[in-house]
Short mmCIF file of C-alpha atoms and ligand atoms in Angstrom, two decimals:
data_model
loop_
_atom_site.label_atom_id
_atom_site.label_comp_id
_atom_site.label_asym_id
_atom_site.label_seq_id
_atom_site.Cartn_x
_atom_site.Cartn_y
_atom_site.Cartn_z
CA UNK H 48 59.81 73.81 -17.34
CA UNK H 49 63.29 72.41 -16.63
CA UNK H 50 64.80 70.49 -19.51
CA UNK H 51 64.91 66.91 -18.18
CA UNK H 52 64.58 65.34 -21.58
CA UNK H 53 67.03 64.94 -24.40
CA UNK H 54 64.46 66.41 -26.79
CA UNK H 55 62.06 69.30 -26.43
CA UNK H 56 58.86 67.78 -25.07
CA UNK H 57 57.18 71.06 -24.18
CA UNK H 58 54.35 70.33 -26.63
CA UNK H 59 53.10 67.86 -24.02
CA UNK H 60 52.59 70.54 -21.35
CA UNK H 61 49.16 70.10 -19.85
CA UNK H 62 48.16 67.44 -22.36
CA UNK H 63 45.57 64.94 -21.06
CA UNK H 64 47.24 61.70 -22.07
CA UNK H 65 44.61 59.60 -20.32
CA UNK H 66 42.17 60.49 -23.15
CA UNK H 67 43.76 57.70 -25.13
CA UNK H 68 43.18 55.09 -22.44
CA UNK H 69 39.62 55.82 -21.40
CA UNK H 70 37.82 52.93 -23.08
CA UNK H 71 38.59 49.39 -24.14
CA UNK H 72 37.90 50.08 -27.82
CA UNK H 73 40.20 53.09 -27.74
CA UNK H 74 42.97 51.03 -26.18
CA UNK H 75 42.43 48.26 -28.76
CA UNK H 76 42.54 50.78 -31.59
CA UNK H 77 45.80 52.27 -30.39
CA UNK H 78 47.62 49.10 -29.40
CA UNK H 79 51.16 49.26 -30.77
CA UNK H 80 51.91 45.54 -30.96
CA UNK H 81 49.94 42.38 -31.65
CA UNK H 82 50.31 38.86 -30.29
CA UNK H 83 48.95 35.85 -32.19
CA UNK H 84 49.52 32.09 -32.03
CA UNK H 85 51.75 32.51 -35.09
CA UNK H 86 54.26 34.23 -32.80
CA UNK H 87 54.87 31.05 -30.79
CA UNK H 88 57.18 28.09 -31.08
CA UNK H 89 56.29 25.21 -28.73
CA UNK H 90 59.25 23.29 -27.26
CA UNK H 91 58.43 19.61 -26.66
CA UNK H 92 60.30 16.96 -24.68
CA UNK H 93 60.29 13.43 -26.05
CA UNK H 94 61.14 10.12 -24.39
CA UNK H 95 61.32 6.47 -25.37
CA UNK H 96 58.28 4.28 -25.11
CA UNK H 97 54.79 4.00 -26.54
CA UNK H 98 51.88 5.97 -25.17
CA UNK H 99 53.87 7.20 -22.20
CA UNK H 100 54.00 10.58 -20.59
CA UNK H 101 56.08 11.73 -17.64
CA UNK H 102 55.39 14.87 -15.69
CA UNK H 103 58.44 17.04 -15.25
CA UNK H 104 58.62 17.70 -11.56
CA UNK H 105 60.07 21.19 -11.86
CA UNK H 106 57.81 22.35 -14.70
CA UNK H 107 54.17 22.33 -13.54
CA UNK H 108 51.91 21.12 -16.34
CA UNK H 109 54.71 20.19 -18.78
CA UNK H 110 55.27 16.54 -19.65
CA UNK H 111 57.70 14.50 -21.65
CA UNK H 112 55.91 12.32 -24.17
CA UNK H 113 56.68 9.27 -26.29
CA UNK H 114 57.00 9.74 -30.04
CA UNK H 115 53.44 8.62 -30.82
CA UNK H 116 52.06 11.18 -28.37
CA UNK H 117 54.38 13.85 -29.77
CA UNK H 118 52.41 13.48 -33.00
CA UNK H 119 49.23 14.28 -31.06
CA UNK H 120 50.88 17.32 -29.49
CA UNK H 121 51.96 18.45 -32.96
CA UNK H 122 48.39 18.13 -34.22
CA UNK H 123 47.02 20.09 -31.27
CA UNK H 124 49.58 22.85 -31.78
CA UNK H 125 48.91 23.06 -35.51
CA UNK H 126 45.17 23.23 -34.83
CA UNK H 127 45.75 26.32 -32.68
CA UNK H 128 47.81 28.03 -35.37
CA UNK H 129 51.22 27.48 -33.78
CA UNK H 130 53.68 27.43 -36.70
CA UNK H 131 56.50 25.31 -35.29
CA UNK H 132 57.73 22.89 -32.62
CA UNK H 133 61.22 22.71 -31.14
CA UNK H 134 62.13 19.10 -30.33
CA UNK H 135 64.22 18.11 -27.29
CA UNK H 136 64.96 14.44 -26.54
CA UNK H 137 65.50 12.76 -23.19
CA UNK H 138 68.11 10.24 -24.26
CA UNK H 139 68.32 6.98 -22.34
CA UNK H 140 71.37 6.54 -20.11
CA UNK H 141 72.73 3.57 -22.02
CA UNK H 142 72.77 5.53 -25.27
CA UNK H 143 74.82 8.37 -23.86
CA UNK H 144 78.59 8.41 -24.12
CA UNK H 145 81.36 10.95 -23.91
CA UNK H 146 81.51 11.29 -27.70
CA UNK H 147 77.88 12.30 -27.95
CA UNK H 148 77.56 9.90 -30.89
CA UNK H 149 73.85 9.41 -30.24
CA UNK H 150 73.43 12.97 -31.56
CA UNK H 151 73.93 11.72 -35.11
CA UNK H 152 72.40 8.27 -34.79
CA UNK H 153 69.79 8.24 -37.60
CA UNK H 154 67.49 6.27 -35.32
CA UNK H 155 67.74 8.56 -32.29
CA UNK H 156 64.71 10.03 -30.53
CA UNK H 157 64.91 13.30 -32.42
CA UNK H 158 64.99 11.51 -35.77
CA UNK H 159 62.10 9.24 -34.83
CA UNK H 160 60.06 12.24 -33.71
CA UNK H 161 60.78 14.07 -36.97
CA UNK H 162 59.81 11.01 -39.00
CA UNK H 163 56.61 10.38 -37.09
CA UNK H 164 55.32 13.95 -37.30
CA UNK H 165 56.26 14.23 -40.99
CA UNK H 166 54.71 10.84 -41.82
CA UNK H 167 51.49 11.90 -40.13
CA UNK H 168 51.42 14.93 -42.42
CA UNK H 169 50.97 17.41 -39.60
CA UNK H 170 51.21 20.94 -41.05
CA UNK H 171 53.76 22.30 -38.62
CA UNK H 172 57.42 23.31 -38.85
CA UNK H 173 60.00 21.25 -36.98
CA UNK H 174 63.00 22.87 -35.35
CA UNK H 175 65.82 20.69 -34.06
CA UNK H 176 68.38 21.54 -31.43
CA UNK H 177 72.03 20.92 -32.20
CA UNK H 178 74.12 20.51 -29.06
CA UNK H 179 75.55 17.55 -27.23
CA UNK H 180 74.05 17.88 -23.75
CA UNK H 181 70.93 15.99 -24.76
CA UNK H 182 73.03 13.04 -25.96
CA UNK H 183 76.35 12.92 -24.10
CA UNK H 184 77.24 11.53 -20.71
CA UNK H 185 78.63 14.84 -19.44
CA UNK H 186 75.70 17.22 -19.67
CA UNK H 187 77.94 19.74 -21.43
CA UNK H 188 77.02 21.08 -24.86
CA UNK H 189 80.44 20.16 -26.20
CA UNK H 190 82.99 17.36 -25.98
CA UNK H 191 85.01 17.40 -22.78
CA UNK H 192 88.70 16.56 -22.49
CA UNK H 193 90.61 17.13 -19.24
CA UNK H 194 87.87 19.44 -18.06
CA UNK H 195 88.07 21.61 -21.20
CA UNK H 196 85.21 21.97 -23.66
CA UNK H 197 86.71 21.27 -27.09
CA UNK H 198 85.59 23.63 -29.83
CA UNK H 199 86.48 22.32 -33.28
CA UNK H 200 86.01 18.67 -32.37
CA UNK H 201 82.54 19.52 -31.06
CA UNK H 202 81.70 21.37 -34.26
CA UNK H 203 82.54 18.21 -36.26
CA UNK H 204 80.05 16.16 -34.24
CA UNK H 205 77.44 18.90 -34.52
CA UNK H 206 77.78 19.00 -38.28
CA UNK H 207 77.04 15.26 -38.37
CA UNK H 208 74.04 15.79 -36.09
CA UNK H 209 72.68 18.62 -38.24
CA UNK H 210 73.01 16.55 -41.42
CA UNK H 211 71.26 13.62 -39.79
CA UNK H 212 68.42 15.91 -38.66
CA UNK H 213 68.15 17.39 -42.16
CA UNK H 214 67.88 13.93 -43.69
CA UNK H 215 65.22 12.99 -41.12
CA UNK H 216 63.05 15.94 -42.11
CA UNK H 217 63.96 18.92 -39.92
CA UNK H 218 62.79 22.27 -41.31
CA UNK H 219 64.99 24.56 -39.24
CA UNK H 220 68.33 23.65 -37.69
CA UNK H 221 68.97 25.43 -34.40
CA UNK H 222 72.51 25.17 -33.01
CA UNK H 223 72.37 25.95 -29.29
CA UNK H 224 75.90 25.02 -28.24
CA UNK H 225 77.78 28.37 -28.56
CA UNK H 226 80.89 26.80 -30.11
CA UNK H 227 82.79 29.13 -32.44
CA UNK H 228 82.35 28.54 -36.16
CA UNK H 229 79.40 26.15 -35.88
CA UNK H 230 77.03 28.13 -38.06
CA UNK H 231 79.47 28.34 -41.00
CA UNK H 232 80.32 24.65 -40.69
CA UNK H 233 76.68 23.56 -40.54
CA UNK H 234 75.69 25.85 -43.43
CA UNK H 235 78.48 24.50 -45.64
CA UNK H 236 77.61 20.89 -44.82
CA UNK H 237 73.90 21.42 -45.46
CA UNK H 238 74.57 23.13 -48.79
CA UNK H 239 76.99 20.35 -49.72
CA UNK H 240 74.21 17.77 -49.37
CA UNK H 241 71.58 19.75 -51.25
CA UNK H 242 69.84 21.18 -48.18
CA UNK H 243 70.20 24.81 -49.33
CA UNK H 244 66.55 25.39 -48.48
CA UNK H 245 66.92 24.52 -44.78
CA UNK H 246 67.04 27.57 -42.53
CA UNK H 247 69.35 28.04 -39.56
CA UNK H 248 68.04 29.62 -36.39
CA UNK H 249 71.12 30.30 -34.31
CA UNK H 250 71.05 30.50 -30.55
CA UNK H 251 73.39 33.47 -30.92
CA UNK H 252 73.09 35.31 -27.64
CA UNK H 253 72.78 32.43 -25.23
CA UNK H 254 73.75 33.34 -21.70
CA UNK H 255 75.16 31.10 -18.98
CA UNK H 256 72.01 31.20 -16.89
CA UNK H 257 70.46 29.74 -13.78
CA UNK H 258 67.09 29.81 -15.50
CA UNK H 259 67.76 26.58 -17.43
CA UNK H 260 67.49 24.36 -14.36
CA UNK H 261 64.12 22.73 -15.06
CA UNK H 262 65.03 22.06 -18.71
CA UNK H 263 68.05 20.10 -17.56
CA UNK H 264 65.74 17.96 -15.44
CA UNK H 265 63.49 17.44 -18.43
CA UNK H 266 66.22 16.21 -20.79
CA UNK H 267 68.12 14.41 -18.06
CA UNK H 268 71.35 16.40 -18.30
CA UNK H 269 71.21 18.32 -15.04
CA UNK H 270 72.43 15.62 -12.69
CA UNK H 271 75.36 14.83 -15.02
CA UNK H 272 76.59 18.37 -15.34
CA UNK H 273 79.73 19.13 -13.41
CA UNK H 274 80.60 22.79 -13.13
CA UNK H 275 78.91 25.26 -15.43
CA UNK H 276 78.83 26.45 -19.05
CA UNK H 277 80.59 29.76 -18.62
CA UNK H 278 83.47 29.03 -20.98
CA UNK H 279 81.07 29.03 -23.92
CA UNK H 280 77.75 30.63 -22.92
CA UNK H 281 77.73 34.41 -22.42
CA UNK H 282 78.38 36.35 -19.23
CA UNK H 283 75.13 37.83 -17.98
CA UNK H 284 76.88 41.14 -17.29
CA UNK H 285 77.51 41.78 -21.00
CA UNK H 286 75.70 43.23 -23.99
CA UNK H 287 78.47 44.15 -26.47
CA UNK H 288 79.59 40.54 -26.38
CA UNK H 289 76.10 39.48 -27.50
CA UNK H 290 76.24 41.88 -30.46
CA UNK H 291 79.53 40.35 -31.58
CA UNK H 292 78.04 36.84 -31.39
CA UNK H 293 74.96 37.88 -33.36
CA UNK H 294 77.07 39.64 -35.98
CA UNK H 295 79.31 36.63 -36.46
CA UNK H 296 76.43 34.16 -36.68
CA UNK H 297 74.72 36.29 -39.34
CA UNK H 298 77.99 36.59 -41.24
CA UNK H 299 78.37 32.80 -41.08
CA UNK H 300 74.92 32.25 -42.54
CA UNK H 301 72.34 32.28 -39.75
CA UNK H 302 68.91 33.16 -41.19
CA UNK H 303 67.45 34.01 -37.79
CA UNK H 304 68.98 34.67 -34.41
CA UNK H 305 67.85 34.00 -30.87
CA UNK H 306 68.31 35.60 -27.48
CA UNK H 307 68.08 33.34 -24.46
CA UNK H 308 66.84 33.46 -21.70
CA UNK H 309 63.97 35.79 -22.50
CA UNK H 310 62.40 38.12 -20.00
CA UNK H 311 65.55 39.08 -18.07
CA UNK H 312 67.27 39.78 -21.43
CA UNK H 313 64.76 41.96 -23.27
CA UNK H 314 67.35 44.73 -23.44
CA UNK H 315 69.43 42.39 -25.59
CA UNK H 316 66.44 41.63 -27.83
CA UNK H 317 65.84 45.34 -28.35
CA UNK H 318 69.46 45.99 -29.17
CA UNK H 319 69.60 43.14 -31.69
CA UNK H 320 66.36 44.34 -33.28
CA UNK H 321 67.75 47.88 -33.61
CA UNK H 322 71.18 46.89 -34.91
CA UNK H 323 70.46 43.95 -37.24
CA UNK H 324 67.96 43.27 -40.01
CA UNK H 325 67.22 39.58 -39.46
CA UNK H 326 64.33 37.89 -37.67
CA UNK H 327 64.87 37.82 -33.90
CA UNK H 328 63.51 35.19 -31.53
CA UNK H 329 63.69 34.89 -27.78
CA UNK H 330 63.41 31.77 -25.68
CA UNK H 331 61.27 32.14 -22.58
CA UNK H 332 63.14 29.37 -20.83
CA UNK H 333 62.10 26.70 -18.38
CA UNK H 334 62.97 28.63 -15.22
CA UNK H 335 60.97 31.63 -16.37
CA UNK H 336 58.00 29.39 -17.09
CA UNK H 337 58.22 27.74 -13.70
CA UNK H 338 58.51 31.04 -11.82
CA UNK H 339 55.32 32.32 -13.41
CA UNK H 340 53.47 29.02 -12.90
CA UNK H 341 54.45 28.70 -9.24
CA UNK H 342 53.65 32.32 -8.45
CA UNK H 343 50.26 31.87 -10.12
CA UNK H 344 49.56 28.62 -8.28
CA UNK H 345 50.47 30.27 -4.98
CA UNK H 346 47.91 32.97 -5.65
CA UNK H 347 50.61 35.61 -5.55
CA UNK H 348 49.86 36.78 -9.09
CA UNK H 349 47.14 36.13 -11.65
CA UNK H 350 49.03 33.46 -13.55
CA UNK H 351 47.06 33.68 -16.78
CA UNK H 352 47.27 37.45 -16.98
CA UNK H 353 50.96 37.41 -16.15
CA UNK H 354 51.54 34.80 -18.86
CA UNK H 355 49.95 37.01 -21.51
CA UNK H 356 51.75 40.09 -20.25
CA UNK H 357 55.09 38.27 -20.40
CA UNK H 358 54.45 37.12 -23.97
CA UNK H 359 53.41 40.57 -25.09
CA UNK H 360 56.61 41.95 -23.59
CA UNK H 361 58.59 39.91 -26.13
CA UNK H 362 56.70 41.47 -29.01
CA UNK H 363 57.10 44.94 -27.54
CA UNK H 364 60.85 44.38 -27.18
CA UNK H 365 61.04 43.59 -30.90
CA UNK H 366 60.79 39.80 -31.19
CA UNK H 367 59.43 38.17 -34.32
CA UNK H 368 58.58 35.11 -32.28
CA UNK H 369 59.07 33.45 -28.93
CA UNK H 370 59.84 29.90 -27.92
CA UNK H 371 57.63 29.30 -24.92
CA UNK H 372 56.21 26.42 -22.90
CA UNK H 373 53.05 28.53 -22.66
CA UNK H 374 52.49 28.29 -26.43
CA UNK H 375 49.46 25.98 -26.38
CA UNK H 376 47.81 27.56 -23.36
CA UNK H 377 48.32 31.10 -24.67
CA UNK H 378 47.24 30.20 -28.20
CA UNK H 379 44.02 28.69 -26.86
CA UNK H 380 43.32 31.87 -24.92
CA UNK H 381 44.01 34.08 -27.93
CA UNK H 382 41.84 31.90 -30.17
CA UNK H 383 38.96 31.93 -27.72
CA UNK H 384 38.72 35.73 -27.77
C1 LIG Z 418 71.17 23.18 -24.61
C2 LIG Z 418 69.87 23.83 -24.34
C3 LIG Z 418 69.45 24.29 -23.09
C4 LIG Z 418 68.20 24.86 -23.28
C5 LIG Z 418 67.86 24.72 -24.63
N1 LIG Z 418 68.93 24.09 -25.28
C6 LIG Z 418 70.08 24.16 -21.75
C7 LIG Z 418 71.44 24.57 -21.48
O1 LIG Z 418 72.08 25.30 -22.24
O2 LIG Z 418 71.94 24.12 -20.44
C8 LIG Z 418 67.41 25.49 -22.18
C9 LIG Z 418 65.99 25.77 -22.42
C10 LIG Z 418 65.19 26.01 -21.20
O3 LIG Z 418 65.70 26.20 -20.09
O4 LIG Z 418 63.96 26.04 -21.34
N2 LIG Z 418 71.23 22.35 -25.67
#
């Protein structure tokens, strides 16, 4: 046999590999990875109001909810065994400005959501996003001056936002802005106020991606955004660059790292898993969710089966967990089996 492989595989000559796939119980017994509701983080979008919900046009089946309803969502997620929520606010226009000061307003939507879910005693972890696009008038993750995204000035605002979130009850702080030095600055500030126990989940390998479109509709930043985010988010052609970002975030104190988007970037997940010994998450982002939903609704694919397959792919690639808008639906399916 010609030597196509790097290693000698001649022991496989003539082997009947299908023996191991013949029956369902055999396949179950030999499954290499597991998927449970504990692998999911559910992102939720919150809006002002009482008892209101707004469908997000570009995300079939996903709605923004008022704070009181966010508590109900939290209860439902906890009941299905989902360990954590990631909170994303849709900040009202009049509260947005170019300084992004609403990000550290102790009465902002994120803070009110944290308070409400904590006060209700829901047994679920709360992850908060630290970036300015959900609060500023520009739709950029950082402060903008003369068309430039300022780094150190943005980090100062983000530190204030992280401290405010910590005081309001966040369990995990998740900086998603890709400014340099943010993890070290946030870690130092948290420790300085006695929040040593709060973990940081860093969006370390966050790519400048077209797959965030529906999210930007959901938080109301899309129509504000001029240009793109390529001076701070990663170039989709690169992998070494992602390893440098992950390495630096870990060195600065990140407890967990994230790769984002998810499915088109599983090679990055695998490389992080192989090269670093910290928990790795991926974010199956809004555009990925919508692609699967629309293809399922069109009858082009079996949407439910494709959803489960996509989630399993994250585990196979080496993820410890996945942020996904499918979390509740998939958890219900897994729990019903
Ligand atoms: C930025 C942020 C974004 C997402 C999460 N945090 C959007 C962006 O970088 O433009 C996207 C998530 C998704 O698409 O589901 N703070």
